[in-house]
Coordinates of C-alpha atoms in Angstrom, one line a residue:
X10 CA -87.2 8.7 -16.3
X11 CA -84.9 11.6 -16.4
X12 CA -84.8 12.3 -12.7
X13 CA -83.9 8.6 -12.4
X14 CA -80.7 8.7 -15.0
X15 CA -79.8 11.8 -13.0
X16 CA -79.9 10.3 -10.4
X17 CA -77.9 7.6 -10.7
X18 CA -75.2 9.6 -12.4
X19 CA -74.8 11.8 -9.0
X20 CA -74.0 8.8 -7.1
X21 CA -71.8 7.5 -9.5
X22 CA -69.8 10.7 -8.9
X23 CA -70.2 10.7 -4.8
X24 CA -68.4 7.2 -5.1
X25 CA -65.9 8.4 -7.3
X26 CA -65.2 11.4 -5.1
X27 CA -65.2 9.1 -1.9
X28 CA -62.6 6.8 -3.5
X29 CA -60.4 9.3 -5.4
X30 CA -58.8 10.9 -2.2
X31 CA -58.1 7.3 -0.6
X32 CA -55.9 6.5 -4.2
X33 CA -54.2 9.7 -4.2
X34 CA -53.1 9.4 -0.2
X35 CA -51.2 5.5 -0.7
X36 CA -49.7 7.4 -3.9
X37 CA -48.4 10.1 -1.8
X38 CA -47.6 7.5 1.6
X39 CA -45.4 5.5 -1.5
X40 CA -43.3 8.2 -2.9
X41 CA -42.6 9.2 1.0
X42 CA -41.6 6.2 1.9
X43 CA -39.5 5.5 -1.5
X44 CA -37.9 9.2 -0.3
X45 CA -37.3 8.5 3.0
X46 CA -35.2 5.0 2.0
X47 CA -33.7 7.2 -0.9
X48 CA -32.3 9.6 1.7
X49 CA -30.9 7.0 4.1
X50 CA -29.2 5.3 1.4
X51 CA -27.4 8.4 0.4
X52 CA -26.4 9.7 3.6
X53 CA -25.3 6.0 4.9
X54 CA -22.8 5.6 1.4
X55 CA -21.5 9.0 1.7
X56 CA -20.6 8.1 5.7
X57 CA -19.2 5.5 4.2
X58 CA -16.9 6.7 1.3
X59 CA -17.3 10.3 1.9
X60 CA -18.8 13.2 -0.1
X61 CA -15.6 13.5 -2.3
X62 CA -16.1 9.6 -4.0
X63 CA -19.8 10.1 -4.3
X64 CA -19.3 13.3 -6.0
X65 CA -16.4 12.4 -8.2
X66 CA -18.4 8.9 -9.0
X67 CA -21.3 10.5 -9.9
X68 CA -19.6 13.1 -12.2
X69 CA -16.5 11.2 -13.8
X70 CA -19.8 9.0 -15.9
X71 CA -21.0 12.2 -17.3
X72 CA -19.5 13.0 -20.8
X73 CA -20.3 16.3 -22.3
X74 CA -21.6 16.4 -25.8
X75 CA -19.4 15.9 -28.5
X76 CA -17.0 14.4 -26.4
X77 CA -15.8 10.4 -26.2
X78 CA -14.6 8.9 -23.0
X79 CA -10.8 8.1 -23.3
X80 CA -10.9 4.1 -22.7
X81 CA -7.4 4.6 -22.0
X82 CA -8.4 5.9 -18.7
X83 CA -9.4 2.6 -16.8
X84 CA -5.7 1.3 -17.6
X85 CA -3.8 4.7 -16.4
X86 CA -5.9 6.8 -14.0
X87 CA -5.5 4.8 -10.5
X88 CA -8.5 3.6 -8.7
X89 CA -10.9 5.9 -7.2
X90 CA -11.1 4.1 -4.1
X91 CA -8.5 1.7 -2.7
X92 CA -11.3 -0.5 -0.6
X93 CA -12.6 -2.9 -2.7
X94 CA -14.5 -6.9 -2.5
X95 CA -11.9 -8.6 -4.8
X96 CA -10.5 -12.2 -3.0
X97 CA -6.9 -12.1 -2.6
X98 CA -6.0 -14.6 -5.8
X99 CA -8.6 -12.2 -7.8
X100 CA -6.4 -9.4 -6.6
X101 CA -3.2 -10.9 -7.7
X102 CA -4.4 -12.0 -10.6
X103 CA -5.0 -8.5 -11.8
X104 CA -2.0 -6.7 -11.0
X105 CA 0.2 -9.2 -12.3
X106 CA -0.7 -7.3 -15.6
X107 CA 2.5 -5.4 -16.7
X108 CA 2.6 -3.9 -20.6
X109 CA 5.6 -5.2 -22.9
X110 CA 6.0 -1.6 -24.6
X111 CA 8.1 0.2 -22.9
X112 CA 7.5 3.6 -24.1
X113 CA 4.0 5.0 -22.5
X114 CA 1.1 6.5 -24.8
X115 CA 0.1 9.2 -22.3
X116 CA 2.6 11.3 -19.9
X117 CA 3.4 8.8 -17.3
X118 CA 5.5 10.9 -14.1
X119 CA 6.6 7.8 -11.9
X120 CA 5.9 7.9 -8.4
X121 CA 7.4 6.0 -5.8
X122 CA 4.5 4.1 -3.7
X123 CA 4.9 4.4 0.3
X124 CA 3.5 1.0 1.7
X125 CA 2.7 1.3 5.2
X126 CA 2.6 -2.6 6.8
X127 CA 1.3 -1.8 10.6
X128 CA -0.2 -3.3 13.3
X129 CA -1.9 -0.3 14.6
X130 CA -2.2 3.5 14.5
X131 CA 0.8 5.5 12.7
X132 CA 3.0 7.8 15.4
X133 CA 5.0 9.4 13.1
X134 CA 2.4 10.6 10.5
X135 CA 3.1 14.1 11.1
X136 CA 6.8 13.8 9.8
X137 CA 5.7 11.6 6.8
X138 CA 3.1 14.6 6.3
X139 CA 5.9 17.2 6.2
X140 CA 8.3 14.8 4.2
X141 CA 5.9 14.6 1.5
X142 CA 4.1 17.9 1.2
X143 CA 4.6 19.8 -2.0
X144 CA 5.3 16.7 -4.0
X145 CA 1.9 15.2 -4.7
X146 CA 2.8 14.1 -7.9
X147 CA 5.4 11.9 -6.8
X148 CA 4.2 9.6 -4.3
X149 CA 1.7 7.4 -3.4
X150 CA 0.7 6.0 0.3
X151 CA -0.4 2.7 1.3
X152 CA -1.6 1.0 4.3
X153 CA -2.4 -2.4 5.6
X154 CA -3.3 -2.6 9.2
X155 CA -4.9 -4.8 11.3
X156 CA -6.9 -1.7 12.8
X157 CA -9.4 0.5 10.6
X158 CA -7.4 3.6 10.3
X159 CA -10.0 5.4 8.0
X160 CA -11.3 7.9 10.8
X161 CA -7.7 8.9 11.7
X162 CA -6.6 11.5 9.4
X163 CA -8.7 14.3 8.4
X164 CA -9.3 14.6 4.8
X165 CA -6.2 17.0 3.6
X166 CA -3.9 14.3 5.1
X167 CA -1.6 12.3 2.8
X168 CA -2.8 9.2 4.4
X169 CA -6.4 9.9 4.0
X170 CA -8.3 6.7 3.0
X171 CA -5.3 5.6 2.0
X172 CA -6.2 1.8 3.4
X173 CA -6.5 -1.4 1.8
X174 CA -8.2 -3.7 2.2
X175 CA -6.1 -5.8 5.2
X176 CA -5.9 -9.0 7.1
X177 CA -4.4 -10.5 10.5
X178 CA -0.7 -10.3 9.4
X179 CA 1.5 -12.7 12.7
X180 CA 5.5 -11.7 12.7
X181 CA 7.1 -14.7 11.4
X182 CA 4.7 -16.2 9.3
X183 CA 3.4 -16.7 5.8
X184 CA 0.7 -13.9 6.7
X185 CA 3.2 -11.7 6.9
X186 CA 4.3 -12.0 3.2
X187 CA 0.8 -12.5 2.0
X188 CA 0.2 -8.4 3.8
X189 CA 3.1 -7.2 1.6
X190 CA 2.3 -8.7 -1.1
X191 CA -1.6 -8.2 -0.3
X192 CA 0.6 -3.9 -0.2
X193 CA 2.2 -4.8 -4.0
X194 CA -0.4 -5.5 -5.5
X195 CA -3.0 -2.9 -4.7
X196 CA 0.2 -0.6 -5.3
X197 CA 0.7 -1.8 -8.8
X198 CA -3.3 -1.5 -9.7
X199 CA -1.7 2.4 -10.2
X200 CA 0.4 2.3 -13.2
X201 CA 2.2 5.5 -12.4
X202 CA 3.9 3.5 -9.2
X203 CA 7.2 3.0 -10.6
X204 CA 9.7 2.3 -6.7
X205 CA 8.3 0.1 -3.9
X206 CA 9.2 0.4 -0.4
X207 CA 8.1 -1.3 2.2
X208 CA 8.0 0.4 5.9
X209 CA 6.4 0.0 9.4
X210 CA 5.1 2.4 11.9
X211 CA 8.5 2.6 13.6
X212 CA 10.4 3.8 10.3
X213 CA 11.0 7.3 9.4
X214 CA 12.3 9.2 6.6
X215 CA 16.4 10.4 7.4
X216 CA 16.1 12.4 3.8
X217 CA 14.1 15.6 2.5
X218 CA 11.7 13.9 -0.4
X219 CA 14.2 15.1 -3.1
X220 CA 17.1 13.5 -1.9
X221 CA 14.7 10.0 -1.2
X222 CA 13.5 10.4 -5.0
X223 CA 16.7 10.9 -6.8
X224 CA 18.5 8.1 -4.7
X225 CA 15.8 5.5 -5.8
X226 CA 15.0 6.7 -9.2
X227 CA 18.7 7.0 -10.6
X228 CA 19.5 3.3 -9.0
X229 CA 20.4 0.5 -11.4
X230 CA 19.4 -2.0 -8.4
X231 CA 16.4 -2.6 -6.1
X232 CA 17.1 -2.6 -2.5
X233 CA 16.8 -6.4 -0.9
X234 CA 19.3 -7.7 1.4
X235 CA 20.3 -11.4 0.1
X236 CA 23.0 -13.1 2.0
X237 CA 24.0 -17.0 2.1
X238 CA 24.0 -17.0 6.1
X239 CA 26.0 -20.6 7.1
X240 CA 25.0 -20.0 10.7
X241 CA 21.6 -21.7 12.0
X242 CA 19.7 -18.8 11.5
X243 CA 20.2 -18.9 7.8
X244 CA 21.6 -22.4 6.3
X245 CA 20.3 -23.8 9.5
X246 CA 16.6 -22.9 8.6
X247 CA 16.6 -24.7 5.2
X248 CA 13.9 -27.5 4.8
X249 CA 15.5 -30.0 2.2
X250 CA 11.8 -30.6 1.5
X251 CA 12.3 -27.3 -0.8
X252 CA 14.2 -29.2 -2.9
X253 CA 14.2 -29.1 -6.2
X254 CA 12.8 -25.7 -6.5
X255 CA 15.3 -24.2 -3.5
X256 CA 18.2 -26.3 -3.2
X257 CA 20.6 -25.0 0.0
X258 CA 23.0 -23.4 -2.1
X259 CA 20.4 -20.9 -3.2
X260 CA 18.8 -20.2 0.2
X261 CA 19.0 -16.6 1.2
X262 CA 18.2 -14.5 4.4
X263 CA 17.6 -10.8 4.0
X264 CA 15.4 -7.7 5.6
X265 CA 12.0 -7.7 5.8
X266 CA 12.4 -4.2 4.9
X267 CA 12.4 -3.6 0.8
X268 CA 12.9 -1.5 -2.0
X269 CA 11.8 -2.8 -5.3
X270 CA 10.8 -1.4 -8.9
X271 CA 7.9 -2.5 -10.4
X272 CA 9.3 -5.9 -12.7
X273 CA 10.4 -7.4 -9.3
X274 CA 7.1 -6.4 -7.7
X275 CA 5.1 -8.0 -10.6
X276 CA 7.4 -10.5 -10.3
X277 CA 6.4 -11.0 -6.3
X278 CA 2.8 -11.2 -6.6
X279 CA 2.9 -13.5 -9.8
X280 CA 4.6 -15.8 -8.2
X281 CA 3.0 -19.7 -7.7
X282 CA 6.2 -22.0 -7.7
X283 CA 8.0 -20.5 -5.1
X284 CA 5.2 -19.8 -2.5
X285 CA 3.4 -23.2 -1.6
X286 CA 7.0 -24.5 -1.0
X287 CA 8.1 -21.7 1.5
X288 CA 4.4 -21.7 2.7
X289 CA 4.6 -25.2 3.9
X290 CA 8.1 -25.6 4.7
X291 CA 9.5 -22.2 6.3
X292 CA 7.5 -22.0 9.5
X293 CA 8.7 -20.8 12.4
X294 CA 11.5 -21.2 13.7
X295 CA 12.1 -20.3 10.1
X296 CA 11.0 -16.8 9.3
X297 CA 9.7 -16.7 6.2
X298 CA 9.7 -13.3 5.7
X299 CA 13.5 -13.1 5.9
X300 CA 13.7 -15.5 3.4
X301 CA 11.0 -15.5 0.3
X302 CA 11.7 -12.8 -1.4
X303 CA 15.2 -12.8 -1.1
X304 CA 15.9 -16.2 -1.9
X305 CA 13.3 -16.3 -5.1
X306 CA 14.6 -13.2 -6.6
X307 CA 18.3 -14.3 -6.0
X308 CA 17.9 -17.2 -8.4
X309 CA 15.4 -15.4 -10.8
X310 CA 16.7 -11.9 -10.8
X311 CA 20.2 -11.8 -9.4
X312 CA 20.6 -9.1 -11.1
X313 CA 18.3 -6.5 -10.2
X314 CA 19.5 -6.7 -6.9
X315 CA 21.9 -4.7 -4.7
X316 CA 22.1 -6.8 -2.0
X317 CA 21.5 -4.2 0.8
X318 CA 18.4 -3.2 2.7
X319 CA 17.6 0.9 2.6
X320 CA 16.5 1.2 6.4
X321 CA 19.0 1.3 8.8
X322 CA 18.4 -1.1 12.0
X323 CA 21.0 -1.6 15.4
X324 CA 20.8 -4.9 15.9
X325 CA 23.7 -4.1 18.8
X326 CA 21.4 -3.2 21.6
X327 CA 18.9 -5.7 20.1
X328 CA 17.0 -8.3 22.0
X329 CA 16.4 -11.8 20.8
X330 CA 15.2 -11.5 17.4
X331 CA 14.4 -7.9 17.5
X332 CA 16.3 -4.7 17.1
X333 CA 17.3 -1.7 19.5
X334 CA 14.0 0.3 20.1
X335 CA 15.1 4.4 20.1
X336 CA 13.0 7.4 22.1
X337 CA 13.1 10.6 23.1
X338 CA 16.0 10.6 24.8
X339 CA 18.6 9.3 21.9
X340 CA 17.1 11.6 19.3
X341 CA 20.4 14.2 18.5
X342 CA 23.2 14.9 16.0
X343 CA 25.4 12.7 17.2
X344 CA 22.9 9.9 16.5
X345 CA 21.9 10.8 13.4
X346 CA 25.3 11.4 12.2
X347 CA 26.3 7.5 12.9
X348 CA 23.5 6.5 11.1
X349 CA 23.8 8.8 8.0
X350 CA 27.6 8.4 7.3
X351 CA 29.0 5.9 9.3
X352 CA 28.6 2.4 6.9
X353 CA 30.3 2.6 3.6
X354 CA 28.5 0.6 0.9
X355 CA 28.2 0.2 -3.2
X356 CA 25.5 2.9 -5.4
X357 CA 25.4 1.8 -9.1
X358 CA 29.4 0.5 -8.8
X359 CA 30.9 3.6 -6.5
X360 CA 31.2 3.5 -3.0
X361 CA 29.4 6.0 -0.7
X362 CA 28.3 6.7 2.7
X363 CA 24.9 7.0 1.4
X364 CA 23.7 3.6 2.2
X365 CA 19.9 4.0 4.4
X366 CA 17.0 6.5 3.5
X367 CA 15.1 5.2 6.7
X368 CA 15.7 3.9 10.2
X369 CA 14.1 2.0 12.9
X370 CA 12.7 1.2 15.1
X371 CA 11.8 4.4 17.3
X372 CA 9.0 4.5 19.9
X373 CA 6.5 7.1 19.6
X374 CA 7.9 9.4 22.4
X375 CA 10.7 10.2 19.9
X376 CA 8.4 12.2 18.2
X377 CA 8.3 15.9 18.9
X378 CA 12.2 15.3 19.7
X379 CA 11.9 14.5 15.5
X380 CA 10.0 17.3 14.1
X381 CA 12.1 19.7 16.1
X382 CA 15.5 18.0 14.7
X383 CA 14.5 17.2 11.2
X384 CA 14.5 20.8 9.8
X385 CA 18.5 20.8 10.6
X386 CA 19.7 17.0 9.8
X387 CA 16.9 16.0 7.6
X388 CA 16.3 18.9 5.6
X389 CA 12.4 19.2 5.7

């Protein structure tokens, strides 16, 4: 009876031994495959955002004991990473937020925000690099293109990731005011960004950062051209379907080319009265992005305006509707000296020959000719 009990014991145990090893081997064929995914993940989202978002991600959620997370910092540090999923209405809707104090509970230095609207690559990067060097604190850089520019720049470039989110943006069109204010808004999600200027690939800076700074910051105006053109490239464009929120008295023509501070710029992307009308009634041949802004914020905020684009433009070797294209071969003093002091115009109620802080159009072949000259006229 005994041998039998043992028996039956001993094969209990040579199953259990027989399927022991099989449970233990899917265990282990489970956590390898859970690793392996775990690993692809990783390595895909740091292609994707790069080391330095996953790092900083990871780490800004950690709080060390005894210390509380300053809920202050979701309103004041800017975001971590301009790309985001948010709709264009969901976007607009957020940085339309502006606070009525007008003192600041942290120390708030105000930059001036860079926006970049392109339709490819940048050819003058290297002189906006040098421009802005040594003045991180300052400035911040923006760019909507309708190319991915986000393997361009190496990371210790000032327009590293620097990309929002973008859309096809056609000259002439309402697309081309929903890109800048697509630029505004993403801008304004930084509550540091103080100036706004808008600028293509064929702009550069005629000023050392310094000079560009104190120009804009000790302004009492914002920089939009606004002019009642009778001609039929101004008057001659009106749509008296605009009526009664535009009447052809108030219609204005102006630069695409803008600075603004940041009440007007909440003031742009905020807007829903005048849009729908110069959406469905300013199409080409009314441009519609010489017109919007300047004629909205001419009857809401007269004001605030000086009346006078910052980037200089020769329409006098223009053709059609665009202007005189420069290269390699114009780039001297003598140029730059007409541009830089030959226009007189009106700086908080004096007159100066200070009127532009950029220029265009150049082609990219001006280039080298530009960082060899710009230590000498531009002071950088």
């Amino acid at each position: 009876m005994l041998s039998k009990a043992v028996q039956v014991v001993t094969c209990g145990r040579t199953g259990l031994n027989k399927a022991f090893p099989i449970k233990l081997l899917l265990i282990l064929v489970f956590f390898l495959a859970f690793s392996v995914a775990f690993i692809i993940v990783t390595v895909s989202t740091i292609k994707y955002y790069g080391i330095n978002s996953v790092v900083t991600s990871v780490t800004s959620s950690f709080v060390p004991c005894g210390e509380k997370q300053n809920a202050l910092d979701k309103w004041t540090k800017p975001p971590l990473s301009l790309m985001h999923n948010m709709s264009d209405e969901e976007l607009l809707w957020l940085a339309s937020f502006m606070p009525q104090r007008k003192d600041y509970p942290f120390n708030r230095v105000p930059k001036i925000a860079f926006m970049f609207l392109t339709l490819g690559p940048l050819p003058f990067a290297p002189l906006w690099e040098r421009l802005l060097k040594g003045h991180e604190k300052h400035y911040s850089v923006y760019i909507h293109s309708q190319v991915s520019s986000l393997a361009e720049f190496p990371a210790s470039s000032v327009f590293y990731r620097r990309q929002i989110p973008s859309q096809v943006a056609e000259w002439g069109t309402m697309s081309i005011c929903d890109a800048e204010r697509r630029l505004l808004a993403n801008a304004l999600l930084d509550i540091s960004n103080e100036w706004f200027i808008l600028l293509s690939e064929s702009c550069i800076p005629l000023y050392n950062f310094t000079t560009i700074y104190g120009y804009i910051t000790k302004s009492k105006h914002s920089f939009m051209g606004s002019f009642d053109d009778p001609s039929p490239y101004g008057r001659g464009r009106y749509n008296g379907n605009m009526s009664p929120e535009v009447s052809i008295e108030e219609w204005r023509k102006g630069s695409q080319w803008f600075e603004v501070n940041r009440e007007l710029a909440v003031y742009i992307v905020q807007d829903t009265l005048y849009y729908p009308k110069f959406k469905e009634f300013c199409t080409p041949a009314c441009y519609v992005d010489e017109h919007y802004f300047p004629t909205m914020l001419t009857i809401e905020k007269p004001a605030a305006l000086a009346n006078r684009s910052l980037t200089w433009v020769d329409w006098s070797r223009g053709t059609g509707a665009h202007p005189a294209t420069f290269g390699e071969l114009d780039i001297n003093e003598d140029f730059f000296a007409r541009i830089m002091k030959g226009d007189n115009c009106t700086y908080n109620g004096e007159s100066t020959s200070m009127c532009s802080l950029f220029a265009r159009k150049f082609s990219p072949s001006a280039l080298g000719a530009l960082i060899q000259i710009a230590p000498k006229i531009m002071s950088f």
